[in-house]
């Protein structure tokens, strides 16, 4: 299993952990399927009233798609198959509140998950970056997700700078991506405390509020996401060229600049 789930029946909070620390909690096809199944299961579990999402090992929350995964693509230039589109709670019609607890790196496809959480808590050593452009890929779904949380210029800079820069937890807090910064190792505990408070309230009111907050940006987000497949299909380098760049520069692309 690529996920671990623990539910505190007393508080009504489930802790969902990406459990592939040796791969920096990168998502393969098995993990993607397990995430979708977990969110769907939470919909029907009356004991779960709030969820905390985190990654195992402390070095990374998630580093996006596992580069070792081969994803066959249709021969059409107008569409792509993206297994990450179904990994988030909202994609699986879960409207119970989800809090993301970030320790270590969160990059690339991690933003599919962060973008569908109600809010994000990060420890001081957490960093955020988007490597797509470095490796000849369009940052579309990721950039759109972050544009719902951060100022335009900050999203553009993070998306365009690739692996050359990492956004610190403090800067992420200043720009609105993160709602709370904790001491090292403290993000999960802080998220569980917040989730327990929310879970103690009447569930109908909580889920209705979640839906109301999301409805405020749903139209713009839906329109933006409709353009994403075409931009990716047109702008991405061929897979072999992406692999060449990835092999030449490595995941981190050298020592990145923190900001």
PDB file of N, CA and C in Angstrom, residues 5-75:
ATOM      1  N   UNK A   5      -3.779   5.187   6.411  1.00  0.00           N
ATOM      2  CA  UNK A   5      -4.913   5.937   6.939  1.00  0.00           C
ATOM      3  C   UNK A   5      -5.118   5.575   8.404  1.00  0.00           C
ATOM      4  N   UNK A   6      -5.197   6.599   9.238  1.00  0.00           N
ATOM      5  CA  UNK A   6      -5.485   6.415  10.655  1.00  0.00           C
ATOM      6  C   UNK A   6      -6.628   7.355  11.014  1.00  0.00           C
ATOM      7  N   UNK A   7      -7.663   6.818  11.651  1.00  0.00           N
ATOM      8  CA  UNK A   7      -8.810   7.636  12.032  1.00  0.00           C
ATOM      9  C   UNK A   7      -8.957   7.672  13.540  1.00  0.00           C
ATOM     10  N   UNK A   8      -9.021   8.870  14.086  1.00  0.00           N
ATOM     11  CA  UNK A   8      -9.276   9.065  15.508  1.00  0.00           C
ATOM     12  C   UNK A   8     -10.782   9.184  15.684  1.00  0.00           C
ATOM     13  N   UNK A   9     -11.409   8.141  16.187  1.00  0.00           N
ATOM     14  CA  UNK A   9     -12.865   8.116  16.298  1.00  0.00           C
ATOM     15  C   UNK A   9     -13.368   9.149  17.299  1.00  0.00           C
ATOM     16  N   UNK A  10     -12.530   9.512  18.248  1.00  0.00           N
ATOM     17  CA  UNK A  10     -12.958  10.484  19.247  1.00  0.00           C
ATOM     18  C   UNK A  10     -13.079  11.879  18.652  1.00  0.00           C
ATOM     19  N   UNK A  11     -12.108  12.255  17.792  1.00  0.00           N
ATOM     20  CA  UNK A  11     -12.133  13.598  17.206  1.00  0.00           C
ATOM     21  C   UNK A  11     -12.827  13.635  15.848  1.00  0.00           C
ATOM     22  N   UNK A  12     -12.937  12.481  15.190  1.00  0.00           N
ATOM     23  CA  UNK A  12     -13.520  12.447  13.848  1.00  0.00           C
ATOM     24  C   UNK A  12     -12.559  12.878  12.767  1.00  0.00           C
ATOM     25  N   UNK A  13     -11.245  12.841  13.064  1.00  0.00           N
ATOM     26  CA  UNK A  13     -10.223  13.279  12.108  1.00  0.00           C
ATOM     27  C   UNK A  13      -9.467  12.070  11.570  1.00  0.00           C
ATOM     28  N   UNK A  14      -9.347  11.997  10.246  1.00  0.00           N
ATOM     29  CA  UNK A  14      -8.537  10.966   9.597  1.00  0.00           C
ATOM     30  C   UNK A  14      -7.210  11.569   9.166  1.00  0.00           C
ATOM     31  N   UNK A  15      -6.136  10.841   9.394  1.00  0.00           N
ATOM     32  CA  UNK A  15      -4.802  11.232   8.922  1.00  0.00           C
ATOM     33  C   UNK A  15      -4.446  10.335   7.751  1.00  0.00           C
ATOM     34  N   UNK A  16      -4.323  10.947   6.572  1.00  0.00           N
ATOM     35  CA  UNK A  16      -3.997  10.224   5.339  1.00  0.00           C
ATOM     36  C   UNK A  16      -2.561  10.551   4.962  1.00  0.00           C
ATOM     37  N   UNK A  17      -1.711   9.533   4.897  1.00  0.00           N
ATOM     38  CA  UNK A  17      -0.281   9.740   4.697  1.00  0.00           C
ATOM     39  C   UNK A  17       0.192   9.093   3.409  1.00  0.00           C
ATOM     40  N   UNK A  18       0.800   9.881   2.532  1.00  0.00           N
ATOM     41  CA  UNK A  18       1.504   9.333   1.371  1.00  0.00           C
ATOM     42  C   UNK A  18       2.722   8.583   1.895  1.00  0.00           C
ATOM     43  N   UNK A  19       2.811   7.300   1.605  1.00  0.00           N
ATOM     44  CA  UNK A  19       3.805   6.464   2.268  1.00  0.00           C
ATOM     45  C   UNK A  19       4.792   5.845   1.276  1.00  0.00           C
ATOM     46  N   UNK A  20       5.506   6.707   0.554  1.00  0.00           N
ATOM     47  CA  UNK A  20       6.575   6.260  -0.339  1.00  0.00           C
ATOM     48  C   UNK A  20       7.814   7.136  -0.082  1.00  0.00           C
ATOM     49  N   UNK A  21       8.299   7.162   1.154  1.00  0.00           N
ATOM     50  CA  UNK A  21       9.389   8.093   1.481  1.00  0.00           C
ATOM     51  C   UNK A  21      10.657   7.868   0.669  1.00  0.00           C
ATOM     52  N   UNK A  22      10.932   6.626   0.267  1.00  0.00           N
ATOM     53  CA  UNK A  22      12.125   6.357  -0.537  1.00  0.00           C
ATOM     54  C   UNK A  22      12.051   7.024  -1.904  1.00  0.00           C
ATOM     55  N   UNK A  23      10.835   7.347  -2.352  1.00  0.00           N
ATOM     56  CA  UNK A  23      10.624   8.029  -3.635  1.00  0.00           C
ATOM     57  C   UNK A  23      10.127   9.456  -3.414  1.00  0.00           C
ATOM     58  N   UNK A  24      10.412  10.020  -2.239  1.00  0.00           N
ATOM     59  CA  UNK A  24       9.958  11.377  -1.899  1.00  0.00           C
ATOM     60  C   UNK A  24       8.446  11.505  -2.050  1.00  0.00           C
ATOM     61  N   UNK A  25       7.743  10.393  -1.774  1.00  0.00           N
ATOM     62  CA  UNK A  25       6.281  10.353  -1.854  1.00  0.00           C
ATOM     63  C   UNK A  25       5.752  10.756  -3.229  1.00  0.00           C
ATOM     64  N   UNK A  26       6.557  10.469  -4.253  1.00  0.00           N
ATOM     65  CA  UNK A  26       6.093  10.670  -5.629  1.00  0.00           C
ATOM     66  C   UNK A  26       4.938   9.713  -5.914  1.00  0.00           C
ATOM     67  N   UNK A  27       4.092  10.099  -6.845  1.00  0.00           N
ATOM     68  CA  UNK A  27       2.856   9.362  -7.096  1.00  0.00           C
ATOM     69  C   UNK A  27       2.997   8.500  -8.340  1.00  0.00           C
ATOM     70  N   UNK A  28       2.855   7.188  -8.143  1.00  0.00           N
ATOM     71  CA  UNK A  28       2.786   6.288  -9.286  1.00  0.00           C
ATOM     72  C   UNK A  28       1.323   5.947  -9.539  1.00  0.00           C
ATOM     73  N   UNK A  29       1.056   5.069 -10.477  1.00  0.00           N
ATOM     74  CA  UNK A  29      -0.328   4.783 -10.836  1.00  0.00           C
ATOM     75  C   UNK A  29      -1.079   4.109  -9.690  1.00  0.00           C
ATOM     76  N   UNK A  30      -0.376   3.281  -8.914  1.00  0.00           N
ATOM     77  CA  UNK A  30      -1.006   2.639  -7.761  1.00  0.00           C
ATOM     78  C   UNK A  30      -1.406   3.670  -6.719  1.00  0.00           C
ATOM     79  N   UNK A  31      -0.493   4.601  -6.437  1.00  0.00           N
ATOM     80  CA  UNK A  31      -0.789   5.644  -5.452  1.00  0.00           C
ATOM     81  C   UNK A  31      -1.953   6.511  -5.916  1.00  0.00           C
ATOM     82  N   UNK A  32      -1.973   6.851  -7.195  1.00  0.00           N
ATOM     83  CA  UNK A  32      -3.070   7.666  -7.732  1.00  0.00           C
ATOM     84  C   UNK A  32      -4.409   6.968  -7.527  1.00  0.00           C
ATOM     85  N   UNK A  33      -4.447   5.683  -7.804  1.00  0.00           N
ATOM     86  CA  UNK A  33      -5.691   4.930  -7.639  1.00  0.00           C
ATOM     87  C   UNK A  33      -6.084   4.840  -6.166  1.00  0.00           C
ATOM     88  N   UNK A  34      -5.093   4.656  -5.292  1.00  0.00           N
ATOM     89  CA  UNK A  34      -5.387   4.562  -3.863  1.00  0.00           C
ATOM     90  C   UNK A  34      -5.884   5.887  -3.302  1.00  0.00           C
ATOM     91  N   UNK A  35      -5.332   6.994  -3.784  1.00  0.00           N
ATOM     92  CA  UNK A  35      -5.807   8.304  -3.335  1.00  0.00           C
ATOM     93  C   UNK A  35      -7.264   8.511  -3.721  1.00  0.00           C
ATOM     94  N   UNK A  36      -7.593   8.237  -4.970  1.00  0.00           N
ATOM     95  CA  UNK A  36      -8.976   8.399  -5.417  1.00  0.00           C
ATOM     96  C   UNK A  36      -9.916   7.528  -4.589  1.00  0.00           C
ATOM     97  N   UNK A  37      -9.506   6.298  -4.330  1.00  0.00           N
ATOM     98  CA  UNK A  37     -10.345   5.383  -3.548  1.00  0.00           C
ATOM     99  C   UNK A  37     -10.499   5.875  -2.109  1.00  0.00           C
ATOM    100  N   UNK A  38      -9.427   6.438  -1.542  1.00  0.00           N
ATOM    101  CA  UNK A  38      -9.487   6.930  -0.155  1.00  0.00           C
ATOM    102  C   UNK A  38     -10.466   8.088  -0.031  1.00  0.00           C
ATOM    103  N   UNK A  39     -10.390   9.059  -0.962  1.00  0.00           N
ATOM    104  CA  UNK A  39     -11.319  10.196  -0.895  1.00  0.00           C
ATOM    105  C   UNK A  39     -12.759   9.727  -1.047  1.00  0.00           C
ATOM    106  N   UNK A  40     -12.995   8.777  -1.948  1.00  0.00           N
ATOM    107  CA  UNK A  40     -14.363   8.282  -2.140  1.00  0.00           C
ATOM    108  C   UNK A  40     -14.861   7.555  -0.895  1.00  0.00           C
ATOM    109  N   UNK A  41     -13.953   6.810  -0.247  1.00  0.00           N
ATOM    110  CA  UNK A  41     -14.343   6.095   0.976  1.00  0.00           C
ATOM    111  C   UNK A  41     -14.694   7.076   2.097  1.00  0.00           C
ATOM    112  N   UNK A  42     -13.947   8.182   2.194  1.00  0.00           N
ATOM    113  CA  UNK A  42     -14.242   9.177   3.228  1.00  0.00           C
ATOM    114  C   UNK A  42     -15.629   9.784   3.050  1.00  0.00           C
ATOM    115  N   UNK A  43     -16.117   9.851   1.825  1.00  0.00           N
ATOM    116  CA  UNK A  43     -17.444  10.419   1.574  1.00  0.00           C
ATOM    117  C   UNK A  43     -18.515   9.669   2.356  1.00  0.00           C
ATOM    118  N   UNK A  44     -18.359   8.347   2.492  1.00  0.00           N
ATOM    119  CA  UNK A  44     -19.393   7.510   3.098  1.00  0.00           C
ATOM    120  C   UNK A  44     -19.094   7.133   4.545  1.00  0.00           C
ATOM    121  N   UNK A  45     -17.936   7.535   5.038  1.00  0.00           N
ATOM    122  CA  UNK A  45     -17.541   7.178   6.409  1.00  0.00           C
ATOM    123  C   UNK A  45     -18.010   8.271   7.365  1.00  0.00           C
ATOM    124  N   UNK A  46     -19.063   7.993   8.114  1.00  0.00           N
ATOM    125  CA  UNK A  46     -19.636   8.997   8.991  1.00  0.00           C
ATOM    126  C   UNK A  46     -18.743   9.302  10.190  1.00  0.00           C
ATOM    127  N   UNK A  47     -17.788   8.419  10.473  1.00  0.00           N
ATOM    128  CA  UNK A  47     -16.866   8.674  11.576  1.00  0.00           C
ATOM    129  C   UNK A  47     -15.821   9.729  11.212  1.00  0.00           C
ATOM    130  N   UNK A  48     -15.620   9.955   9.910  1.00  0.00           N
ATOM    131  CA  UNK A  48     -14.633  10.928   9.445  1.00  0.00           C
ATOM    132  C   UNK A  48     -15.332  12.243   9.122  1.00  0.00           C
ATOM    133  N   UNK A  49     -14.945  13.293   9.849  1.00  0.00           N
ATOM    134  CA  UNK A  49     -15.563  14.600   9.620  1.00  0.00           C
ATOM    135  C   UNK A  49     -14.553  15.632   9.110  1.00  0.00           C
ATOM    136  N   UNK A  50     -13.276  15.288   9.143  1.00  0.00           N
ATOM    137  CA  UNK A  50     -12.217  16.143   8.598  1.00  0.00           C
ATOM    138  C   UNK A  50     -11.008  15.254   8.323  1.00  0.00           C
ATOM    139  N   UNK A  51     -10.149  15.709   7.391  1.00  0.00           N
ATOM    140  CA  UNK A  51      -8.996  14.899   6.979  1.00  0.00           C
ATOM    141  C   UNK A  51      -7.736  15.762   6.987  1.00  0.00           C
ATOM    142  N   UNK A  52      -6.638  15.184   7.478  1.00  0.00           N
ATOM    143  CA  UNK A  52      -5.319  15.794   7.364  1.00  0.00           C
ATOM    144  C   UNK A  52      -4.509  14.948   6.388  1.00  0.00           C
ATOM    145  N   UNK A  53      -3.905  15.599   5.403  1.00  0.00           N
ATOM    146  CA  UNK A  53      -3.105  14.918   4.379  1.00  0.00           C
ATOM    147  C   UNK A  53      -1.642  15.300   4.546  1.00  0.00           C
ATOM    148  N   UNK A  54      -0.752  14.310   4.595  1.00  0.00           N
ATOM    149  CA  UNK A  54       0.673  14.599   4.729  1.00  0.00           C
ATOM    150  C   UNK A  54       1.488  13.531   3.998  1.00  0.00           C
ATOM    151  N   UNK A  55       2.815  13.680   4.054  1.00  0.00           N
ATOM    152  CA  UNK A  55       3.720  12.719   3.441  1.00  0.00           C
ATOM    153  C   UNK A  55       4.654  12.123   4.475  1.00  0.00           C
ATOM    154  N   UNK A  56       5.029  10.864   4.296  1.00  0.00           N
ATOM    155  CA  UNK A  56       5.882  10.166   5.250  1.00  0.00           C
ATOM    156  C   UNK A  56       7.348  10.551   5.078  1.00  0.00           C
ATOM    157  N   UNK A  57       8.104  10.442   6.141  1.00  0.00           N
ATOM    158  CA  UNK A  57       9.557  10.552   6.073  1.00  0.00           C
ATOM    159  C   UNK A  57      10.139  11.904   6.403  1.00  0.00           C
ATOM    160  N   UNK A  58       9.379  12.971   6.281  1.00  0.00           N
ATOM    161  CA  UNK A  58       9.861  14.301   6.643  1.00  0.00           C
ATOM    162  C   UNK A  58      10.653  15.032   5.575  1.00  0.00           C
ATOM    163  N   UNK A  59      11.188  14.321   4.578  1.00  0.00           N
ATOM    164  CA  UNK A  59      11.990  14.979   3.540  1.00  0.00           C
ATOM    165  C   UNK A  59      11.144  15.599   2.450  1.00  0.00           C
ATOM    166  N   UNK A  60       9.946  15.056   2.260  1.00  0.00           N
ATOM    167  CA  UNK A  60       9.085  15.566   1.195  1.00  0.00           C
ATOM    168  C   UNK A  60       7.631  15.291   1.531  1.00  0.00           C
ATOM    169  N   UNK A  61       6.792  16.264   1.248  1.00  0.00           N
ATOM    170  CA  UNK A  61       5.339  16.044   1.276  1.00  0.00           C
ATOM    171  C   UNK A  61       4.964  15.194   0.066  1.00  0.00           C
ATOM    172  N   UNK A  62       5.374  15.659  -1.110  1.00  0.00           N
ATOM    173  CA  UNK A  62       5.142  14.946  -2.362  1.00  0.00           C
ATOM    174  C   UNK A  62       5.934  15.656  -3.451  1.00  0.00           C
ATOM    175  N   UNK A  63       6.491  14.904  -4.373  1.00  0.00           N
ATOM    176  CA  UNK A  63       7.249  15.492  -5.481  1.00  0.00           C
ATOM    177  C   UNK A  63       6.581  15.226  -6.827  1.00  0.00           C
ATOM    178  N   UNK A  64       5.257  15.059  -6.795  1.00  0.00           N
ATOM    179  CA  UNK A  64       4.519  14.920  -8.044  1.00  0.00           C
ATOM    180  C   UNK A  64       4.566  13.522  -8.619  1.00  0.00           C
ATOM    181  N   UNK A  65       4.447  13.427  -9.935  1.00  0.00           N
ATOM    182  CA  UNK A  65       4.417  12.135 -10.604  1.00  0.00           C
ATOM    183  C   UNK A  65       5.772  11.451 -10.496  1.00  0.00           C
ATOM    184  N   UNK A  66       5.749  10.160 -10.274  1.00  0.00           N
ATOM    185  CA  UNK A  66       6.978   9.368 -10.222  1.00  0.00           C
ATOM    186  C   UNK A  66       7.553   9.275 -11.635  1.00  0.00           C
ATOM    187  N   UNK A  67       8.787   9.763 -11.805  1.00  0.00           N
ATOM    188  CA  UNK A  67       9.381   9.802 -13.141  1.00  0.00           C
ATOM    189  C   UNK A  67       9.635   8.407 -13.711  1.00  0.00           C
ATOM    190  N   UNK A  68       9.541   7.375 -12.872  1.00  0.00           N
ATOM    191  CA  UNK A  68       9.723   6.019 -13.363  1.00  0.00           C
ATOM    192  C   UNK A  68       8.462   5.413 -13.964  1.00  0.00           C
ATOM    193  N   UNK A  69       7.357   6.143 -13.908  1.00  0.00           N
ATOM    194  CA  UNK A  69       6.072   5.637 -14.400  1.00  0.00           C
ATOM    195  C   UNK A  69       5.911   5.959 -15.880  1.00  0.00           C
ATOM    196  N   UNK A  70       5.548   4.960 -16.659  1.00  0.00           N
ATOM    197  CA  UNK A  70       5.262   5.181 -18.073  1.00  0.00           C
ATOM    198  C   UNK A  70       3.756   5.326 -18.251  1.00  0.00           C
ATOM    199  N   UNK A  71       3.326   6.449 -18.811  1.00  0.00           N
ATOM    200  CA  UNK A  71       1.906   6.721 -18.992  1.00  0.00           C
ATOM    201  C   UNK A  71       1.614   6.807 -20.483  1.00  0.00           C
ATOM    202  N   UNK A  72       1.023   5.790 -21.064  1.00  0.00           N
ATOM    203  CA  UNK A  72       0.712   5.826 -22.506  1.00  0.00           C
ATOM    204  C   UNK A  72      -0.205   7.004 -22.820  1.00  0.00           C
ATOM    205  N   UNK A  73       0.060   7.641 -23.951  1.00  0.00           N
ATOM    206  CA  UNK A  73      -0.725   8.803 -24.354  1.00  0.00           C
ATOM    207  C   UNK A  73      -1.424   8.533 -25.683  1.00  0.00           C
ATOM    208  N   UNK A  74      -2.624   9.088 -25.852  1.00  0.00           N
ATOM    209  CA  UNK A  74      -3.321   8.927 -27.144  1.00  0.00           C
ATOM    210  C   UNK A  74      -2.572   9.659 -28.249  1.00  0.00           C
ATOM    211  N   UNK A  75      -2.708   9.233 -29.487  1.00  0.00           N
ATOM    212  CA  UNK A  75      -1.957   9.846 -30.591  1.00  0.00           C
ATOM    213  C   UNK A  75      -2.558  11.159 -31.076  1.00  0.00           C
TER     214      UNK A  75
END
